Amino acid sequence: MTTNPSVQHRWIRWPEGATPRLGYGADYNPEQWPREVWREDVRLMREAGVTIVSLAIFSWARLQPTPDTWDFAWLDQVMDLLHEHGIAVDLATATASPPPWLSTLHPEILPVTRTGETLWPGARQHWRPTSPVFRSHALRLVDKLATRYATHPALAAWHISNELGCHNVHDYSDDAAGAFRLWLRDRYRSLDTLNHAWGTSFWSQHYSAWEQILPPRLAASHPNPTQQLDFKRFSSDALRDHLCAEREVLRRITPDVPVTTNFMVMGETRGMDYAGWAAEVDFVSNDHYVHPGPQALDELSFSANLVSGIAGGRPWYLMEHSTSAVNWQPVNRAKLPGELARDSLLHVGHGADAVAFFQWRQSAAGAEKYHSAMVPHAGAGSEVFRDVTRLGATLAALAPVAGSVRKAARAAIVFDWDSWWAAEHDSHPSELLRYRQEALDWYSAFLALGVRADVVPAGSDFSGHDVLVAPVLHVVPAELAKRLTDFVHGGGHLVTTYFSGIVDENDHVHLGGYPGALRELLGVQVEEFAPLSDGEQVRLDNGDTATLWTEAVTATAPEVRVLARYADGPQAGRPAVTRRPVAAGSAAYVSTRLGPRQLAGLLGGLLDSAGVVSELPAAARGRVDLTVRRDERAEYWFLANRTDEPVDLAGLPDGEVLARSWPTPADGSGAENLAPRGVLVLRLSDGGAPPRPV
Ligand code: GAL
């Protein structure tokens, strides 16, 4: 198991006497419906196997209709009703969307964009993370709610706010400016230190008083890069600070009730450094929505895997995903048969011990009325609701998995928010570089080979892994360089790429040639970056095609092996991919972008050298996403069919079938066939015999 000792873990407080189980549920928004519907809701929840709902997420205006009036009667009734039906409540603090009276009385809580525009009320999350006025109103509400429901038997967990930072992470208001200065004073202590860190000798930016410092608002040209990086760090910290402020109220009033908030590890959502947030909650929760495209399913698996890494390998809560279409993409596709279950169970394979949807009942009005739900507009007689009910039964059958942890893979991909933020700044060699895409491409390569890889934050303990892939690890402070060097000298195999090792924590270039902090370890030296234009390609001598980036690479250590050279373009003849053996380990460098398919070829060779092999039978490699959880009794193998064709699983280790999603294999196709988009969960009691040869 990968564990991060700083991550706390107190799980949902199930009712006394409840047997271990996986949670199943949704965001429940009863305030959108007349009371008659509530009884029907709980009846259908029972039918679907729902065990927990998140309640009151957007209820502030109903709970506190005016500054001095409160209305909890309706929520009391809903809490009681849910409890009577054995459904636990993850109760929201309701602070996500301030009511109109608050923004009318205090327009100074409204966020301001980089270009100075106010974000007005009318949608949601229109509040400044650093507004003292907002904070005091929010904490007053939290106090009221916590006091009222402290002893309610349905209360199983607290859900702070909702998707903190979804719409308001980067606020450039005067409140933000003041809080940014305080954050900087804390970080740098003296103006001299800040001036050095920000490189203010450049462009006459030297500060002589703290009051002169501003967020990186719309400027005449490129804003100072370290100011930009620090503002991103500060903005993430400011929201974390809000999380902690609400949590402290809850801990004071209900010390025994675990606290969480729903992270958004998905797609290009990048504002919050969740690796640094995980220690602030009792258990990690995440929301995930499928982003269409050729790597949609890889991205789901990558995100769930990273959440597990953030949670230190311990169970976490999938707080939201969709039963079918969302409503916020240009074209919102409905899910295909089998996708609802496969998407959910992939998260469970990656450690989710509770699975929930946005939302229980599809809204008839409002901005999300075309977003799918567990009970769609068509009602409970629908295929979606039948799938929802089947999933409830499947999750019940998976109760033995509850509490198990991730079985560490031998390989891991290193993920780092500082590198994500800094590598994509303006005024760089190429604006086309996409940090997360490069990491995802490597993950796709692992999936194509059928080799499990964990995704872990850069601050993790690397010692449990044999292979580390650190794509575009751009920000490498001395401490991280040392950990990577120790990893390799201890027999580990490191793979890193272009634009890695370049800057320190202040975004200052490591001088002497690239890849800076990793130059000696890799045994290569780069004098100049040579990025390619959009659509431009160069060939490598192994037949691969390189895009985005090339470099003038020289091998500096005699033992460095050149695995591929540039075959044309200005770098023709120079090394493109290298590997330096170091004691029993190695350090490999990929100086260009190869994309998932070609990376699979390269990675296969690198994994061979490290002795890392697929645990899947050959016919399933690339077609099946394997995730493994374990406890002291058994291993749980989740096998998800990534394709629209049946997959032959003959040759898997023997195990008891714990659950199988639908559709089940077609008649006569054999029990070892995995249906298109199907999932099979096996329990291997002896810890898993090696795969039989096929
Ligand atoms: C999330 C949010 C939900 C709902 C959902 C729709 O971002 O937390 O309230 O808006 O997206 O996909």
Tab-separated table of C-alpha atoms in Angstrom, residues 418-679:
chain	number	residue	atom	x	y	z
A	418	ASP	CA	3.749	23.058	-9.099
A	419	SER	CA	5.056	21.545	-12.333
A	420	TRP	CA	1.593	21.650	-13.895
A	421	TRP	CA	1.216	25.327	-13.018
A	422	ALA	CA	4.738	26.482	-13.860
A	423	ALA	CA	5.321	24.431	-17.027
A	424	GLU	CA	2.306	26.014	-18.704
A	425	HIS	CA	3.138	29.646	-17.941
A	426	ASP	CA	3.235	32.188	-20.729
A	427	SER	CA	6.608	33.460	-22.014
A	428	HIS	CA	7.930	29.896	-22.305
A	429	PRO	CA	9.559	27.966	-25.166
A	430	SER	CA	6.144	26.665	-26.266
A	431	GLU	CA	2.582	27.508	-25.331
A	432	LEU	CA	1.485	24.180	-26.768
A	433	LEU	CA	2.873	22.089	-23.918
A	434	ARG	CA	0.195	20.365	-21.822
A	435	TYR	CA	1.465	18.921	-18.566
A	436	ARG	CA	-1.471	16.699	-17.696
A	437	GLN	CA	-1.815	15.428	-21.232
A	438	GLU	CA	1.782	14.190	-21.192
A	439	ALA	CA	1.173	12.396	-17.879
A	440	LEU	CA	-2.045	10.922	-19.252
A	441	ASP	CA	-0.249	9.721	-22.384
A	442	TRP	CA	2.199	7.756	-20.255
A	443	TYR	CA	-0.728	6.320	-18.298
A	444	SER	CA	-2.384	5.301	-21.581
A	445	ALA	CA	0.865	3.560	-22.514
A	446	PHE	CA	0.741	1.552	-19.273
A	447	LEU	CA	-2.895	0.648	-19.990
A	448	ALA	CA	-1.999	-0.420	-23.525
A	449	LEU	CA	0.629	-2.773	-22.114
A	450	GLY	CA	-1.703	-4.074	-19.406
A	451	VAL	CA	0.793	-3.066	-16.730
A	452	ARG	CA	-0.590	-1.495	-13.565
A	453	ALA	CA	0.875	1.852	-12.548
A	454	ASP	CA	-0.055	3.986	-9.560
A	455	VAL	CA	-0.355	7.745	-9.939
A	456	VAL	CA	1.277	9.422	-6.960
A	457	PRO	CA	1.910	13.015	-5.861
A	458	ALA	CA	5.534	14.167	-6.050
A	459	GLY	CA	5.716	14.394	-2.253
A	460	SER	CA	5.059	10.652	-1.855
A	461	ASP	CA	7.480	8.092	-0.550
A	462	PHE	CA	8.847	6.501	-3.736
A	463	SER	CA	10.518	3.557	-2.037
A	464	GLY	CA	7.661	1.094	-2.667
A	465	HIS	CA	8.038	1.342	-6.443
A	466	ASP	CA	10.580	-0.078	-8.865
A	467	VAL	CA	9.825	2.240	-11.783
A	468	LEU	CA	8.958	5.927	-11.614
A	469	VAL	CA	7.784	7.872	-14.653
A	470	ALA	CA	7.970	11.609	-14.019
A	471	PRO	CA	6.749	13.373	-17.181
A	472	VAL	CA	7.500	17.104	-17.517
A	473	LEU	CA	8.627	17.267	-13.891
A	474	HIS	CA	9.444	20.906	-14.421
A	475	VAL	CA	9.829	22.234	-10.868
A	476	VAL	CA	12.537	20.273	-9.087
A	477	PRO	CA	13.720	21.746	-5.780
A	478	ALA	CA	16.943	20.302	-4.317
A	479	GLU	CA	14.960	18.069	-1.973
A	480	LEU	CA	13.048	16.399	-4.823
A	481	ALA	CA	16.216	16.018	-6.902
A	482	LYS	CA	17.798	14.224	-3.959
A	483	ARG	CA	14.847	11.878	-3.482
A	484	LEU	CA	14.884	10.959	-7.170
A	485	THR	CA	18.655	10.476	-7.124
A	486	ASP	CA	18.409	8.288	-4.022
A	487	PHE	CA	15.632	6.310	-5.697
A	488	VAL	CA	17.837	5.536	-8.700
A	489	HIS	CA	20.954	4.815	-6.625
A	490	GLY	CA	18.822	2.481	-4.535
A	491	GLY	CA	18.065	0.374	-7.625
A	492	GLY	CA	14.986	2.238	-8.928
A	493	HIS	CA	14.340	3.010	-12.577
A	494	LEU	CA	13.442	6.622	-13.342
A	495	VAL	CA	12.000	7.832	-16.636
A	496	THR	CA	11.605	11.541	-17.215
A	497	THR	CA	10.971	13.791	-20.174
A	498	TYR	CA	11.542	17.104	-21.895
A	499	PHE	CA	11.213	20.291	-19.789
A	500	SER	CA	11.907	18.356	-16.557
A	501	GLY	CA	14.337	19.418	-13.826
A	502	ILE	CA	14.443	22.923	-15.249
A	503	VAL	CA	13.594	25.250	-12.355
A	504	ASP	CA	13.699	25.362	-8.560
A	505	GLU	CA	10.787	26.185	-6.232
A	506	ASN	CA	11.134	29.894	-7.101
A	507	ASP	CA	10.885	29.160	-10.832
A	508	HIS	CA	14.585	30.043	-11.233
A	509	VAL	CA	16.453	28.074	-13.875
A	510	HIS	CA	19.028	25.535	-12.631
A	511	LEU	CA	22.078	26.846	-14.482
A	512	GLY	CA	24.727	24.892	-16.372
A	513	GLY	CA	22.470	23.318	-19.000
A	514	TYR	CA	19.219	21.395	-19.018
A	515	PRO	CA	17.680	19.219	-17.594
A	516	GLY	CA	19.078	21.200	-14.702
A	517	ALA	CA	18.561	19.435	-11.411
A	518	LEU	CA	18.434	16.008	-13.114
A	519	ARG	CA	21.286	16.564	-15.609
A	520	GLU	CA	23.923	14.511	-13.839
A	521	LEU	CA	21.570	11.738	-12.862
A	522	LEU	CA	20.415	11.369	-16.467
A	523	GLY	CA	23.922	11.765	-17.903
A	524	VAL	CA	22.756	14.154	-20.591
A	525	GLN	CA	23.163	17.828	-21.309
A	526	VAL	CA	20.869	20.056	-23.348
A	527	GLU	CA	22.046	23.438	-24.579
A	528	GLU	CA	18.876	24.621	-26.220
A	529	PHE	CA	15.210	23.749	-26.451
A	530	ALA	CA	13.949	23.406	-29.992
A	531	PRO	CA	10.156	23.222	-29.803
A	532	LEU	CA	8.181	22.383	-32.936
A	533	SER	CA	5.330	24.384	-34.403
A	534	ASP	CA	1.765	23.128	-34.234
A	535	GLY	CA	1.458	20.218	-36.684
A	536	GLU	CA	5.230	19.988	-37.295
A	537	GLN	CA	6.841	16.546	-36.946
A	538	VAL	CA	10.315	15.057	-37.035
A	539	ARG	CA	11.294	11.415	-37.393
A	540	LEU	CA	13.362	9.297	-35.043
A	541	ASP	CA	15.704	6.613	-36.333
A	542	ASN	CA	13.460	3.894	-34.881
A	543	GLY	CA	10.604	5.030	-37.111
A	544	ASP	CA	8.739	6.975	-34.422
A	545	THR	CA	7.394	10.455	-35.063
A	546	ALA	CA	8.148	13.258	-32.634
A	547	THR	CA	5.988	16.348	-32.118
A	548	LEU	CA	5.835	19.469	-29.915
A	549	TRP	CA	9.387	19.513	-28.629
A	550	THR	CA	12.935	18.570	-29.545
A	551	GLU	CA	16.217	19.411	-27.886
A	552	ALA	CA	19.901	19.599	-28.629
A	553	VAL	CA	20.814	16.612	-26.418
A	554	THR	CA	24.375	15.446	-25.766
A	555	ALA	CA	25.155	12.303	-23.776
A	556	THR	CA	27.709	13.289	-21.146
A	557	ALA	CA	28.245	10.055	-19.244
A	558	PRO	CA	30.054	7.258	-21.110
A	559	GLU	CA	27.634	4.588	-19.927
A	560	VAL	CA	24.597	6.368	-21.387
A	561	ARG	CA	22.851	4.285	-24.047
A	562	VAL	CA	21.070	6.102	-26.841
A	563	LEU	CA	17.762	4.308	-27.408
A	564	ALA	CA	16.658	6.520	-30.300
A	565	ARG	CA	18.117	9.419	-32.294
A	566	TYR	CA	16.542	12.248	-34.215
A	567	ALA	CA	16.578	11.217	-37.876
A	568	ASP	CA	15.702	14.533	-39.479
A	569	GLY	CA	15.247	18.180	-38.622
A	570	PRO	CA	17.888	20.390	-37.006
A	571	GLN	CA	18.646	17.793	-34.304
A	572	ALA	CA	19.292	14.961	-36.810
A	573	GLY	CA	21.878	12.556	-35.415
A	574	ARG	CA	21.473	13.729	-31.827
A	575	PRO	CA	20.101	11.495	-29.059
A	576	ALA	CA	16.326	11.713	-28.607
A	577	VAL	CA	15.840	8.992	-25.988
A	578	THR	CA	18.570	7.872	-23.600
A	579	ARG	CA	19.002	5.502	-20.692
A	580	ARG	CA	21.804	5.613	-18.173
A	581	PRO	CA	22.394	2.521	-16.067
A	582	VAL	CA	23.151	3.552	-12.477
A	583	ALA	CA	24.181	0.733	-10.131
A	584	ALA	CA	21.174	-1.644	-10.174
A	585	GLY	CA	18.854	1.154	-11.347
A	586	SER	CA	18.657	3.487	-14.321
A	587	ALA	CA	17.677	6.974	-15.412
A	588	ALA	CA	16.008	7.390	-18.810
A	589	TYR	CA	15.300	10.619	-20.673
A	590	VAL	CA	12.745	11.230	-23.426
A	591	SER	CA	13.458	14.611	-25.001
A	592	THR	CA	10.331	14.847	-27.160
A	593	ARG	CA	6.623	14.151	-27.260
A	594	LEU	CA	5.758	10.730	-28.645
A	595	GLY	CA	2.069	10.282	-27.807
A	596	PRO	CA	0.420	7.269	-26.188
A	597	ARG	CA	0.856	4.677	-28.947
A	598	GLN	CA	4.584	5.236	-29.463
A	599	LEU	CA	5.167	5.641	-25.750
A	600	ALA	CA	3.750	2.134	-25.264
A	601	GLY	CA	6.520	0.772	-27.505
A	602	LEU	CA	9.210	2.685	-25.665
A	603	LEU	CA	7.787	1.935	-22.229
A	604	GLY	CA	7.553	-1.786	-22.998
A	605	GLY	CA	11.328	-1.898	-23.476
A	606	LEU	CA	12.030	0.186	-20.373
A	607	LEU	CA	9.759	-2.014	-18.235
A	608	ASP	CA	11.438	-5.148	-19.622
A	609	SER	CA	14.806	-3.822	-18.492
A	610	ALA	CA	13.320	-3.218	-15.042
A	611	GLY	CA	11.714	-6.668	-14.958
A	612	VAL	CA	8.169	-5.273	-14.628
A	613	VAL	CA	5.576	-7.409	-16.430
A	614	SER	CA	1.830	-7.440	-16.968
A	615	GLU	CA	-0.289	-9.415	-14.494
A	616	LEU	CA	-2.910	-9.972	-17.214
A	617	PRO	CA	-3.118	-12.829	-19.687
A	618	ALA	CA	-1.831	-11.713	-23.091
A	619	ALA	CA	-5.270	-11.568	-24.738
A	620	ALA	CA	-6.508	-9.096	-22.132
A	621	ARG	CA	-3.575	-6.682	-22.230
A	622	GLY	CA	-4.613	-3.295	-23.508
A	623	ARG	CA	-8.264	-4.335	-23.487
A	624	VAL	CA	-8.736	-4.657	-19.751
A	625	ASP	CA	-7.995	-2.113	-17.025
A	626	LEU	CA	-6.826	-4.105	-14.004
A	627	THR	CA	-6.883	-2.562	-10.543
A	628	VAL	CA	-6.092	-4.493	-7.392
A	629	ARG	CA	-7.152	-3.840	-3.810
A	630	ARG	CA	-6.173	-5.952	-0.860
A	631	ASP	CA	-6.770	-6.563	2.814
A	632	GLU	CA	-5.278	-9.066	5.252
A	633	ARG	CA	-7.491	-11.837	3.865
A	634	ALA	CA	-7.465	-11.483	0.107
A	635	GLU	CA	-6.760	-9.549	-3.049
A	636	TYR	CA	-9.633	-8.090	-5.066
A	637	TRP	CA	-9.026	-7.915	-8.795
A	638	PHE	CA	-11.220	-5.499	-10.729
A	639	LEU	CA	-11.143	-6.251	-14.438
A	640	ALA	CA	-12.879	-3.632	-16.565
A	641	ASN	CA	-13.376	-4.184	-20.267
A	642	ARG	CA	-12.189	-0.988	-21.941
A	643	THR	CA	-13.548	-1.997	-25.328
A	644	ASP	CA	-16.853	-2.497	-27.098
A	645	GLU	CA	-15.957	-6.134	-27.830
A	646	PRO	CA	-15.968	-9.192	-25.558
A	647	VAL	CA	-12.557	-10.005	-24.046
A	648	ASP	CA	-11.259	-13.487	-23.380
A	649	LEU	CA	-10.002	-13.733	-19.799
A	650	ALA	CA	-8.704	-17.309	-19.978
A	651	GLY	CA	-5.448	-17.550	-18.076
A	652	LEU	CA	-6.388	-15.345	-15.151
A	653	PRO	CA	-5.387	-16.551	-11.703
A	654	ASP	CA	-8.108	-18.587	-10.028
A	655	GLY	CA	-10.458	-16.573	-7.903
A	656	GLU	CA	-13.996	-16.472	-6.646
A	657	VAL	CA	-16.309	-14.252	-8.716
A	658	LEU	CA	-17.460	-11.629	-6.251
A	659	ALA	CA	-19.443	-9.554	-8.738
A	660	ARG	CA	-19.973	-9.166	-12.420
A	661	SER	CA	-21.552	-6.146	-14.050
A	662	TRP	CA	-24.044	-6.473	-16.851
A	663	PRO	CA	-24.562	-7.230	-19.603
A	664	THR	CA	-23.381	-10.722	-18.645
A	665	PRO	CA	-21.543	-12.687	-21.330
A	666	ALA	CA	-23.723	-13.705	-24.230
A	667	ASP	CA	-25.020	-17.279	-24.176
A	668	GLY	CA	-22.334	-19.778	-24.946
A	669	SER	CA	-19.533	-17.211	-24.779
A	670	GLY	CA	-18.141	-18.844	-21.659
A	671	ALA	CA	-17.768	-17.686	-18.089
A	672	GLU	CA	-14.293	-16.388	-18.801
A	673	ASN	CA	-15.515	-13.883	-21.339
A	674	LEU	CA	-15.821	-10.271	-20.270
A	675	ALA	CA	-18.760	-8.575	-21.993
A	676	PRO	CA	-18.259	-5.289	-23.873
A	677	ARG	CA	-17.813	-2.575	-21.235
A	678	GLY	CA	-18.287	-5.256	-18.568
A	679	VAL	CA	-16.528	-5.558	-15.212
